[in-house]
JSON list of C-alpha atoms in Angstrom, two decimals:
[
{"chain": "H", "resi": 1, "resn": "GLU", "atom": "CA", "xyz": [155.81, 46.45, 169.62]},
{"chain": "H", "resi": 2, "resn": "THR", "atom": "CA", "xyz": [154.46, 49.24, 171.78]},
{"chain": "H", "resi": 3, "resn": "GLY", "atom": "CA", "xyz": [150.98, 50.49, 172.58]},
{"chain": "H", "resi": 4, "resn": "VAL", "atom": "CA", "xyz": [147.87, 48.50, 171.84]},
{"chain": "H", "resi": 5, "resn": "THR", "atom": "CA", "xyz": [147.88, 45.92, 169.06]},
{"chain": "H", "resi": 6, "resn": "GLN", "atom": "CA", "xyz": [144.99, 44.03, 167.53]},
{"chain": "H", "resi": 7, "resn": "THR", "atom": "CA", "xyz": [144.82, 40.99, 165.27]},
{"chain": "H", "resi": 8, "resn": "PRO", "atom": "CA", "xyz": [143.58, 40.34, 162.73]},
{"chain": "H", "resi": 9, "resn": "ARG", "atom": "CA", "xyz": [143.27, 43.78, 161.15]},
{"chain": "H", "resi": 10, "resn": "HIS", "atom": "CA", "xyz": [140.62, 42.55, 158.71]},
{"chain": "H", "resi": 11, "resn": "LEU", "atom": "CA", "xyz": [138.24, 39.61, 159.02]},
{"chain": "H", "resi": 12, "resn": "VAL", "atom": "CA", "xyz": [135.53, 38.31, 156.73]},
{"chain": "H", "resi": 13, "resn": "MET", "atom": "CA", "xyz": [133.33, 35.59, 158.12]},
{"chain": "H", "resi": 14, "resn": "GLY", "atom": "CA", "xyz": [130.10, 33.81, 157.38]},
{"chain": "H", "resi": 15, "resn": "MET", "atom": "CA", "xyz": [127.20, 33.78, 159.79]},
{"chain": "H", "resi": 16, "resn": "THR", "atom": "CA", "xyz": [127.94, 30.22, 160.88]},
{"chain": "H", "resi": 17, "resn": "ASN", "atom": "CA", "xyz": [131.65, 30.71, 161.50]},
{"chain": "H", "resi": 18, "resn": "LYS", "atom": "CA", "xyz": [133.43, 31.00, 164.82]},
{"chain": "H", "resi": 19, "resn": "LYS", "atom": "CA", "xyz": [136.35, 33.40, 165.05]},
{"chain": "H", "resi": 20, "resn": "SER", "atom": "CA", "xyz": [138.22, 35.36, 167.71]},
{"chain": "H", "resi": 21, "resn": "LEU", "atom": "CA", "xyz": [139.64, 38.86, 167.86]},
{"chain": "H", "resi": 22, "resn": "LYS", "atom": "CA", "xyz": [142.78, 39.44, 169.87]},
{"chain": "H", "resi": 23, "resn": "CYS", "atom": "CA", "xyz": [144.01, 42.54, 171.65]},
{"chain": "H", "resi": 24, "resn": "GLU", "atom": "CA", "xyz": [147.30, 43.00, 173.45]},
{"chain": "H", "resi": 25, "resn": "GLN", "atom": "CA", "xyz": [148.53, 46.03, 175.33]},
{"chain": "H", "resi": 26, "resn": "HIS", "atom": "CA", "xyz": [152.18, 46.67, 176.12]},
{"chain": "H", "resi": 27, "resn": "LEU", "atom": "CA", "xyz": [151.57, 49.66, 178.40]},
{"chain": "H", "resi": 28, "resn": "GLY", "atom": "CA", "xyz": [151.22, 47.95, 181.77]},
{"chain": "H", "resi": 29, "resn": "HIS", "atom": "CA", "xyz": [147.61, 49.10, 182.01]},
{"chain": "H", "resi": 30, "resn": "ASN", "atom": "CA", "xyz": [145.04, 47.51, 184.26]},
{"chain": "H", "resi": 31, "resn": "ALA", "atom": "CA", "xyz": [141.80, 48.22, 182.39]},
{"chain": "H", "resi": 32, "resn": "MET", "atom": "CA", "xyz": [140.84, 47.03, 178.91]},
{"chain": "H", "resi": 33, "resn": "TYR", "atom": "CA", "xyz": [137.81, 47.75, 176.75]},
{"chain": "H", "resi": 34, "resn": "TRP", "atom": "CA", "xyz": [136.03, 46.52, 173.63]},
{"chain": "H", "resi": 35, "resn": "TYR", "atom": "CA", "xyz": [134.20, 49.09, 171.47]},
{"chain": "H", "resi": 36, "resn": "LYS", "atom": "CA", "xyz": [132.14, 48.70, 168.32]},
{"chain": "H", "resi": 37, "resn": "GLN", "atom": "CA", "xyz": [132.42, 51.48, 165.75]},
{"chain": "H", "resi": 38, "resn": "SER", "atom": "CA", "xyz": [129.75, 51.54, 163.06]},
{"chain": "H", "resi": 39, "resn": "ALA", "atom": "CA", "xyz": [129.36, 54.16, 160.38]},
{"chain": "H", "resi": 40, "resn": "LYS", "atom": "CA", "xyz": [127.65, 57.36, 161.57]},
{"chain": "H", "resi": 41, "resn": "LYS", "atom": "CA", "xyz": [127.20, 56.07, 165.13]},
{"chain": "H", "resi": 42, "resn": "PRO", "atom": "CA", "xyz": [128.99, 56.93, 168.35]},
{"chain": "H", "resi": 43, "resn": "LEU", "atom": "CA", "xyz": [131.57, 54.53, 169.66]},
{"chain": "H", "resi": 44, "resn": "GLU", "atom": "CA", "xyz": [129.59, 51.81, 171.42]},
{"chain": "H", "resi": 45, "resn": "LEU", "atom": "CA", "xyz": [131.14, 50.40, 174.56]},
{"chain": "H", "resi": 46, "resn": "MET", "atom": "CA", "xyz": [130.76, 46.63, 174.68]},
{"chain": "H", "resi": 47, "resn": "PHE", "atom": "CA", "xyz": [132.81, 45.26, 177.57]},
{"chain": "H", "resi": 48, "resn": "VAL", "atom": "CA", "xyz": [135.15, 46.52, 180.26]},
{"chain": "H", "resi": 49, "resn": "TYR", "atom": "CA", "xyz": [137.70, 44.53, 182.21]},
{"chain": "H", "resi": 50, "resn": "ASN", "atom": "CA", "xyz": [139.57, 45.78, 185.26]},
{"chain": "H", "resi": 51, "resn": "PHE", "atom": "CA", "xyz": [142.37, 43.61, 186.63]},
{"chain": "H", "resi": 52, "resn": "LYS", "atom": "CA", "xyz": [141.03, 40.73, 184.49]},
{"chain": "H", "resi": 53, "resn": "GLU", "atom": "CA", "xyz": [137.54, 41.01, 185.97]},
{"chain": "H", "resi": 54, "resn": "GLN", "atom": "CA", "xyz": [134.62, 42.04, 183.80]},
{"chain": "H", "resi": 55, "resn": "THR", "atom": "CA", "xyz": [133.03, 45.18, 185.19]},
{"chain": "H", "resi": 56, "resn": "GLU", "atom": "CA", "xyz": [130.75, 46.18, 182.32]},
{"chain": "H", "resi": 57, "resn": "ASN", "atom": "CA", "xyz": [128.64, 44.29, 179.83]},
{"chain": "H", "resi": 58, "resn": "ASN", "atom": "CA", "xyz": [126.75, 46.91, 177.91]},
{"chain": "H", "resi": 59, "resn": "SER", "atom": "CA", "xyz": [123.78, 44.70, 176.94]},
{"chain": "H", "resi": 60, "resn": "VAL", "atom": "CA", "xyz": [125.85, 42.94, 174.31]},
{"chain": "H", "resi": 61, "resn": "PRO", "atom": "CA", "xyz": [124.28, 39.89, 172.58]},
{"chain": "H", "resi": 62, "resn": "SER", "atom": "CA", "xyz": [125.61, 36.55, 173.68]},
{"chain": "H", "resi": 63, "resn": "ARG", "atom": "CA", "xyz": [127.06, 35.87, 170.21]},
{"chain": "H", "resi": 64, "resn": "PHE", "atom": "CA", "xyz": [129.92, 38.10, 171.42]},
{"chain": "H", "resi": 65, "resn": "SER", "atom": "CA", "xyz": [131.90, 36.48, 174.22]},
{"chain": "H", "resi": 66, "resn": "PRO", "atom": "CA", "xyz": [134.86, 38.29, 175.80]},
{"chain": "H", "resi": 67, "resn": "GLU", "atom": "CA", "xyz": [137.79, 36.70, 177.55]},
{"chain": "H", "resi": 68, "resn": "CYS", "atom": "CA", "xyz": [140.54, 38.36, 179.57]},
{"chain": "H", "resi": 69, "resn": "PRO", "atom": "CA", "xyz": [143.17, 35.82, 180.68]},
{"chain": "H", "resi": 70, "resn": "ASN", "atom": "CA", "xyz": [145.46, 38.52, 182.09]},
{"chain": "H", "resi": 71, "resn": "SER", "atom": "CA", "xyz": [145.73, 42.31, 182.23]},
{"chain": "H", "resi": 72, "resn": "SER", "atom": "CA", "xyz": [147.65, 42.43, 178.95]},
{"chain": "H", "resi": 73, "resn": "HIS", "atom": "CA", "xyz": [145.39, 40.34, 176.73]},
{"chain": "H", "resi": 74, "resn": "LEU", "atom": "CA", "xyz": [141.77, 40.62, 175.73]},
{"chain": "H", "resi": 75, "resn": "PHE", "atom": "CA", "xyz": [139.84, 38.43, 173.32]},
{"chain": "H", "resi": 76, "resn": "LEU", "atom": "CA", "xyz": [136.46, 38.73, 171.68]},
{"chain": "H", "resi": 77, "resn": "HIS", "atom": "CA", "xyz": [135.04, 35.39, 170.59]},
{"chain": "H", "resi": 78, "resn": "LEU", "atom": "CA", "xyz": [132.50, 35.58, 167.80]},
{"chain": "H", "resi": 79, "resn": "HIS", "atom": "CA", "xyz": [129.91, 33.00, 166.76]},
{"chain": "H", "resi": 80, "resn": "THR", "atom": "CA", "xyz": [126.75, 32.99, 164.65]},
{"chain": "H", "resi": 81, "resn": "LEU", "atom": "CA", "xyz": [127.08, 36.69, 163.88]},
{"chain": "H", "resi": 82, "resn": "GLN", "atom": "CA", "xyz": [124.65, 38.73, 161.82]},
{"chain": "H", "resi": 83, "resn": "PRO", "atom": "CA", "xyz": [125.44, 41.05, 158.89]},
{"chain": "H", "resi": 84, "resn": "GLU", "atom": "CA", "xyz": [124.59, 44.05, 161.09]},
{"chain": "H", "resi": 85, "resn": "ASP", "atom": "CA", "xyz": [127.53, 43.08, 163.30]},
{"chain": "H", "resi": 86, "resn": "SER", "atom": "CA", "xyz": [129.86, 44.22, 160.53]},
{"chain": "H", "resi": 87, "resn": "ALA", "atom": "CA", "xyz": [131.87, 47.10, 161.97]},
{"chain": "H", "resi": 88, "resn": "LEU", "atom": "CA", "xyz": [135.26, 48.20, 163.22]},
{"chain": "H", "resi": 89, "resn": "TYR", "atom": "CA", "xyz": [135.98, 46.62, 166.60]},
{"chain": "H", "resi": 90, "resn": "LEU", "atom": "CA", "xyz": [138.33, 48.68, 168.69]},
{"chain": "H", "resi": 91, "resn": "CYS", "atom": "CA", "xyz": [140.21, 47.59, 171.75]},
{"chain": "H", "resi": 92, "resn": "ALA", "atom": "CA", "xyz": [141.43, 50.17, 174.26]},
{"chain": "H", "resi": 93, "resn": "SER", "atom": "CA", "xyz": [143.29, 50.20, 177.53]},
{"chain": "H", "resi": 94, "resn": "SER", "atom": "CA", "xyz": [143.83, 52.66, 180.37]},
{"chain": "H", "resi": 95, "resn": "GLN", "atom": "CA", "xyz": [146.10, 52.70, 183.39]},
{"chain": "H", "resi": 96, "resn": "GLN", "atom": "CA", "xyz": [143.18, 52.68, 185.77]},
{"chain": "H", "resi": 97, "resn": "LEU", "atom": "CA", "xyz": [139.44, 52.35, 185.38]},
{"chain": "H", "resi": 98, "resn": "ALA", "atom": "CA", "xyz": [138.69, 55.34, 187.55]},
{"chain": "H", "resi": 99, "resn": "GLY", "atom": "CA", "xyz": [140.46, 58.44, 188.76]},
{"chain": "H", "resi": 100, "resn": "THR", "atom": "CA", "xyz": [142.82, 60.65, 186.80]},
{"chain": "H", "resi": 101, "resn": "ASP", "atom": "CA", "xyz": [144.70, 57.87, 184.97]},
{"chain": "H", "resi": 102, "resn": "ASN", "atom": "CA", "xyz": [141.75, 57.09, 182.79]},
{"chain": "H", "resi": 103, "resn": "GLU", "atom": "CA", "xyz": [143.07, 58.18, 179.39]},
{"chain": "H", "resi": 104, "resn": "GLN", "atom": "CA", "xyz": [142.21, 55.47, 176.92]},
{"chain": "H", "resi": 105, "resn": "PHE", "atom": "CA", "xyz": [144.70, 54.26, 174.35]},
{"chain": "H", "resi": 106, "resn": "PHE", "atom": "CA", "xyz": [143.11, 52.62, 171.33]},
{"chain": "H", "resi": 107, "resn": "GLY", "atom": "CA", "xyz": [144.31, 49.81, 169.14]},
{"chain": "H", "resi": 108, "resn": "PRO", "atom": "CA", "xyz": [144.11, 50.02, 165.34]},
{"chain": "H", "resi": 109, "resn": "GLY", "atom": "CA", "xyz": [140.92, 47.99, 165.25]},
{"chain": "H", "resi": 110, "resn": "THR", "atom": "CA", "xyz": [139.70, 44.90, 163.42]},
{"chain": "H", "resi": 111, "resn": "ARG", "atom": "CA", "xyz": [137.50, 45.58, 160.41]},
{"chain": "H", "resi": 112, "resn": "LEU", "atom": "CA", "xyz": [134.89, 42.80, 160.54]},
{"chain": "H", "resi": 113, "resn": "THR", "atom": "CA", "xyz": [132.62, 41.92, 157.65]},
{"chain": "H", "resi": 114, "resn": "VAL", "atom": "CA", "xyz": [129.89, 39.35, 158.19]},
{"chain": "H", "resi": 115, "resn": "LEU", "atom": "CA", "xyz": [128.51, 37.84, 155.01]},
{"chain": "D", "resi": 1, "resn": "GLY", "atom": "CA", "xyz": [123.29, 57.79, 182.14]},
{"chain": "D", "resi": 2, "resn": "GLU", "atom": "CA", "xyz": [125.32, 60.36, 180.27]},
{"chain": "D", "resi": 3, "resn": "ASN", "atom": "CA", "xyz": [124.25, 61.56, 176.81]},
{"chain": "D", "resi": 4, "resn": "VAL", "atom": "CA", "xyz": [126.67, 63.43, 174.56]},
{"chain": "D", "resi": 5, "resn": "GLU", "atom": "CA", "xyz": [125.53, 65.35, 171.48]},
{"chain": "D", "resi": 6, "resn": "GLN", "atom": "CA", "xyz": [128.12, 66.51, 168.95]},
{"chain": "D", "resi": 7, "resn": "HIS", "atom": "CA", "xyz": [127.73, 69.02, 166.11]},
{"chain": "D", "resi": 8, "resn": "PRO", "atom": "CA", "xyz": [128.24, 69.39, 163.27]},
{"chain": "D", "resi": 9, "resn": "SER", "atom": "CA", "xyz": [128.52, 65.90, 161.82]},
{"chain": "D", "resi": 10, "resn": "THR", "atom": "CA", "xyz": [130.53, 67.25, 158.89]},
{"chain": "D", "resi": 11, "resn": "LEU", "atom": "CA", "xyz": [132.64, 70.40, 158.70]},
{"chain": "D", "resi": 12, "resn": "SER", "atom": "CA", "xyz": [134.38, 71.61, 155.59]},
{"chain": "D", "resi": 13, "resn": "VAL", "atom": "CA", "xyz": [136.87, 74.51, 155.77]},
{"chain": "D", "resi": 14, "resn": "GLN", "atom": "CA", "xyz": [139.59, 76.09, 153.69]},
{"chain": "D", "resi": 15, "resn": "GLU", "atom": "CA", "xyz": [143.19, 75.70, 154.75]},
{"chain": "D", "resi": 16, "resn": "GLY", "atom": "CA", "xyz": [144.07, 78.47, 157.18]},
{"chain": "D", "resi": 17, "resn": "ASP", "atom": "CA", "xyz": [140.52, 78.92, 158.46]},
{"chain": "D", "resi": 18, "resn": "SER", "atom": "CA", "xyz": [139.44, 78.06, 161.98]},
{"chain": "D", "resi": 19, "resn": "ALA", "atom": "CA", "xyz": [137.21, 75.11, 162.84]},
{"chain": "D", "resi": 20, "resn": "VAL", "atom": "CA", "xyz": [134.93, 74.74, 165.85]},
{"chain": "D", "resi": 21, "resn": "ILE", "atom": "CA", "xyz": [133.22, 71.55, 166.98]},
{"chain": "D", "resi": 22, "resn": "LYS", "atom": "CA", "xyz": [130.68, 71.66, 169.79]},
{"chain": "D", "resi": 23, "resn": "CYS", "atom": "CA", "xyz": [129.46, 69.06, 172.24]},
{"chain": "D", "resi": 24, "resn": "THR", "atom": "CA", "xyz": [126.82, 69.10, 174.93]},
{"chain": "D", "resi": 25, "resn": "TYR", "atom": "CA", "xyz": [126.44, 66.67, 177.77]},
{"chain": "D", "resi": 26, "resn": "SER", "atom": "CA", "xyz": [123.59, 65.84, 180.09]},
{"chain": "D", "resi": 27, "resn": "ASP", "atom": "CA", "xyz": [125.12, 64.75, 183.39]},
{"chain": "D", "resi": 28, "resn": "SER", "atom": "CA", "xyz": [126.22, 67.72, 185.49]},
{"chain": "D", "resi": 29, "resn": "ALA", "atom": "CA", "xyz": [128.42, 65.33, 187.48]},
{"chain": "D", "resi": 30, "resn": "SER", "atom": "CA", "xyz": [130.71, 64.74, 184.47]},
{"chain": "D", "resi": 31, "resn": "ASN", "atom": "CA", "xyz": [134.15, 66.13, 185.17]},
{"chain": "D", "resi": 32, "resn": "TYR", "atom": "CA", "xyz": [136.47, 64.96, 182.39]},
{"chain": "D", "resi": 33, "resn": "PHE", "atom": "CA", "xyz": [136.14, 65.78, 178.69]},
{"chain": "D", "resi": 34, "resn": "PRO", "atom": "CA", "xyz": [138.62, 64.27, 176.23]},
{"chain": "D", "resi": 35, "resn": "TRP", "atom": "CA", "xyz": [138.79, 64.86, 172.49]},
{"chain": "D", "resi": 36, "resn": "TYR", "atom": "CA", "xyz": [139.99, 62.15, 170.11]},
{"chain": "D", "resi": 37, "resn": "LYS", "atom": "CA", "xyz": [141.18, 62.45, 166.51]},
{"chain": "D", "resi": 38, "resn": "GLN", "atom": "CA", "xyz": [140.74, 59.51, 164.17]},
{"chain": "D", "resi": 39, "resn": "GLU", "atom": "CA", "xyz": [142.41, 59.74, 160.79]},
{"chain": "D", "resi": 40, "resn": "LEU", "atom": "CA", "xyz": [141.09, 57.57, 157.99]},
{"chain": "D", "resi": 41, "resn": "GLY", "atom": "CA", "xyz": [141.91, 53.94, 158.64]},
{"chain": "D", "resi": 42, "resn": "LYS", "atom": "CA", "xyz": [143.69, 54.72, 161.90]},
{"chain": "D", "resi": 43, "resn": "ARG", "atom": "CA", "xyz": [142.94, 54.43, 165.59]},
{"chain": "D", "resi": 44, "resn": "PRO", "atom": "CA", "xyz": [141.37, 57.21, 167.69]},
{"chain": "D", "resi": 45, "resn": "GLN", "atom": "CA", "xyz": [144.05, 59.19, 169.52]},
{"chain": "D", "resi": 46, "resn": "LEU", "atom": "CA", "xyz": [143.64, 61.61, 172.37]},
{"chain": "D", "resi": 47, "resn": "ILE", "atom": "CA", "xyz": [144.58, 65.12, 171.27]},
{"chain": "D", "resi": 48, "resn": "ILE", "atom": "CA", "xyz": [143.47, 67.25, 174.18]},
{"chain": "D", "resi": 49, "resn": "ASP", "atom": "CA", "xyz": [141.35, 66.98, 177.29]},
{"chain": "D", "resi": 50, "resn": "ILE", "atom": "CA", "xyz": [139.91, 69.28, 179.92]},
{"chain": "D", "resi": 51, "resn": "ARG", "atom": "CA", "xyz": [138.76, 68.77, 183.47]},
{"chain": "D", "resi": 52, "resn": "SER", "atom": "CA", "xyz": [135.85, 70.53, 185.10]},
{"chain": "D", "resi": 53, "resn": "ASN", "atom": "CA", "xyz": [138.01, 72.77, 187.27]},
{"chain": "D", "resi": 54, "resn": "VAL", "atom": "CA", "xyz": [139.38, 74.50, 184.16]},
{"chain": "D", "resi": 55, "resn": "GLY", "atom": "CA", "xyz": [137.53, 76.71, 181.66]},
{"chain": "D", "resi": 56, "resn": "GLU", "atom": "CA", "xyz": [139.98, 76.61, 178.77]},
{"chain": "D", "resi": 57, "resn": "LYS", "atom": "CA", "xyz": [143.04, 74.68, 177.72]},
{"chain": "D", "resi": 58, "resn": "LYS", "atom": "CA", "xyz": [145.32, 75.29, 174.75]},
{"chain": "D", "resi": 59, "resn": "ASP", "atom": "CA", "xyz": [147.94, 73.24, 172.99]},
{"chain": "D", "resi": 60, "resn": "GLN", "atom": "CA", "xyz": [149.47, 75.01, 170.00]},
{"chain": "D", "resi": 61, "resn": "ARG", "atom": "CA", "xyz": [146.74, 75.29, 167.35]},
{"chain": "D", "resi": 62, "resn": "ILE", "atom": "CA", "xyz": [144.06, 73.44, 169.29]},
{"chain": "D", "resi": 63, "resn": "ALA", "atom": "CA", "xyz": [142.07, 74.59, 172.28]},
{"chain": "D", "resi": 64, "resn": "VAL", "atom": "CA", "xyz": [139.14, 73.32, 174.25]},
{"chain": "D", "resi": 65, "resn": "THR", "atom": "CA", "xyz": [136.66, 75.44, 176.21]},
{"chain": "D", "resi": 66, "resn": "LEU", "atom": "CA", "xyz": [134.22, 74.24, 178.83]},
{"chain": "D", "resi": 67, "resn": "ASN", "atom": "CA", "xyz": [131.05, 75.89, 180.08]},
{"chain": "D", "resi": 68, "resn": "LYS", "atom": "CA", "xyz": [129.87, 73.85, 183.05]},
{"chain": "D", "resi": 69, "resn": "THR", "atom": "CA", "xyz": [126.77, 75.92, 183.61]},
{"chain": "D", "resi": 70, "resn": "ALA", "atom": "CA", "xyz": [125.53, 75.34, 180.09]},
{"chain": "D", "resi": 71, "resn": "LYS", "atom": "CA", "xyz": [126.99, 71.83, 179.98]},
{"chain": "D", "resi": 72, "resn": "HIS", "atom": "CA", "xyz": [128.82, 72.28, 176.74]},
{"chain": "D", "resi": 73, "resn": "PHE", "atom": "CA", "xyz": [132.42, 72.13, 175.57]},
{"chain": "D", "resi": 74, "resn": "SER", "atom": "CA", "xyz": [134.04, 72.95, 172.27]},
{"chain": "D", "resi": 75, "resn": "LEU", "atom": "CA", "xyz": [137.15, 72.11, 170.27]},
{"chain": "D", "resi": 76, "resn": "HIS", "atom": "CA", "xyz": [138.80, 74.98, 168.41]},
{"chain": "D", "resi": 77, "resn": "ILE", "atom": "CA", "xyz": [141.40, 74.43, 165.71]},
{"chain": "D", "resi": 78, "resn": "THR", "atom": "CA", "xyz": [143.09, 77.52, 164.31]},
{"chain": "D", "resi": 79, "resn": "GLU", "atom": "CA", "xyz": [145.09, 77.86, 161.09]},
{"chain": "D", "resi": 80, "resn": "THR", "atom": "CA", "xyz": [143.79, 74.52, 159.85]},
{"chain": "D", "resi": 81, "resn": "GLN", "atom": "CA", "xyz": [145.99, 72.35, 157.66]},
{"chain": "D", "resi": 82, "resn": "PRO", "atom": "CA", "xyz": [145.09, 69.47, 155.34]},
{"chain": "D", "resi": 83, "resn": "GLU", "atom": "CA", "xyz": [146.56, 67.03, 157.86]},
{"chain": "D", "resi": 84, "resn": "ASP", "atom": "CA", "xyz": [143.91, 68.14, 160.34]},
{"chain": "D", "resi": 85, "resn": "SER", "atom": "CA", "xyz": [141.37, 66.32, 158.16]},
{"chain": "D", "resi": 86, "resn": "ALA", "atom": "CA", "xyz": [139.96, 63.50, 160.30]},
{"chain": "D", "resi": 87, "resn": "VAL", "atom": "CA", "xyz": [136.99, 62.49, 162.41]},
{"chain": "D", "resi": 88, "resn": "TYR", "atom": "CA", "xyz": [136.97, 64.15, 165.82]},
{"chain": "D", "resi": 89, "resn": "PHE", "atom": "CA", "xyz": [135.15, 62.62, 168.79]},
{"chain": "D", "resi": 90, "resn": "CYS", "atom": "CA", "xyz": [134.26, 64.34, 172.01]},
{"chain": "D", "resi": 91, "resn": "ALA", "atom": "CA", "xyz": [133.53, 62.41, 175.19]},
{"chain": "D", "resi": 92, "resn": "ALA", "atom": "CA", "xyz": [132.32, 63.06, 178.71]},
{"chain": "D", "resi": 93, "resn": "ARG", "atom": "CA", "xyz": [133.02, 61.01, 181.78]},
{"chain": "D", "resi": 94, "resn": "GLU", "atom": "CA", "xyz": [130.89, 60.94, 184.88]},
{"chain": "D", "resi": 95, "resn": "SER", "atom": "CA", "xyz": [132.59, 61.50, 188.19]},
{"chain": "D", "resi": 96, "resn": "GLY", "atom": "CA", "xyz": [130.64, 58.69, 189.79]},
{"chain": "D", "resi": 97, "resn": "GLY", "atom": "CA", "xyz": [129.38, 55.36, 188.58]},
{"chain": "D", "resi": 98, "resn": "SER", "atom": "CA", "xyz": [131.31, 53.52, 185.90]},
{"chain": "D", "resi": 99, "resn": "TYR", "atom": "CA", "xyz": [133.89, 56.20, 184.98]},
{"chain": "D", "resi": 100, "resn": "ILE", "atom": "CA", "xyz": [133.53, 55.06, 181.37]},
{"chain": "D", "resi": 101, "resn": "PRO", "atom": "CA", "xyz": [133.55, 57.92, 178.83]},
{"chain": "D", "resi": 102, "resn": "THR", "atom": "CA", "xyz": [130.44, 58.43, 176.71]},
{"chain": "D", "resi": 103, "resn": "PHE", "atom": "CA", "xyz": [131.35, 59.43, 173.16]},
{"chain": "D", "resi": 104, "resn": "GLY", "atom": "CA", "xyz": [129.70, 61.78, 170.72]},
{"chain": "D", "resi": 105, "resn": "ARG", "atom": "CA", "xyz": [128.87, 60.69, 167.18]},
{"chain": "D", "resi": 106, "resn": "GLY", "atom": "CA", "xyz": [131.94, 62.32, 165.70]},
{"chain": "D", "resi": 107, "resn": "THR", "atom": "CA", "xyz": [132.60, 65.21, 163.33]},
{"chain": "D", "resi": 108, "resn": "SER", "atom": "CA", "xyz": [134.23, 64.64, 159.98]},
{"chain": "D", "resi": 109, "resn": "LEU", "atom": "CA", "xyz": [136.52, 67.63, 159.40]},
{"chain": "D", "resi": 110, "resn": "ILE", "atom": "CA", "xyz": [137.68, 68.23, 155.84]},
{"chain": "D", "resi": 111, "resn": "VAL", "atom": "CA", "xyz": [140.36, 70.86, 155.26]},
{"chain": "D", "resi": 112, "resn": "HIS", "atom": "CA", "xyz": [140.66, 71.88, 151.62]},
{"chain": "D", "resi": 113, "resn": "PRO", "atom": "CA", "xyz": [144.10, 73.00, 150.46]}
]
């Protein structure tokens, strides 16, 4: 498997459930990102990790909890979500966080539906 | 922070016509402007980018122009084909601060055969 992979591809959960989204990149990149993509809205940056350290938390509610155990894996733990959290969650990675090697490679996304 | 406006939100053209999508940005310090294409149900993929030391860049049927003075940049697709149908996102990245791109809202391009 090459590039950026995400699992699951689709997830339906109730508001009281706890679930996790997984992202893995096979590109040897050092930076990883979580984005939320809702209909008719710009891509919303949620979290950024650089060399496993969180560098950005874009005012994301605490019901979303990221985890980055190493530079290749990124998780998004979900609990007590709201229906308005239903969206496509995209993971991305880039070689570096800054400088010229900043091109972001996106995963296929997880389509999340909160009932 | 950076603010990116993208227009139009929807663009419908006939096969063979040209398509132009425009973006404006607010931070004059931004120096990198990528364009992503997202086909239905697929991931966004970088199709072309331009840096602030260049005014125009072309790659086959697509081109991007940058006007730093006016703080706007545009994507041009010539001889459109049905497979060009997708949502296109522009982005701008500040040269200082977080280096994280700010994305536009996207343009849904529909190419009718």
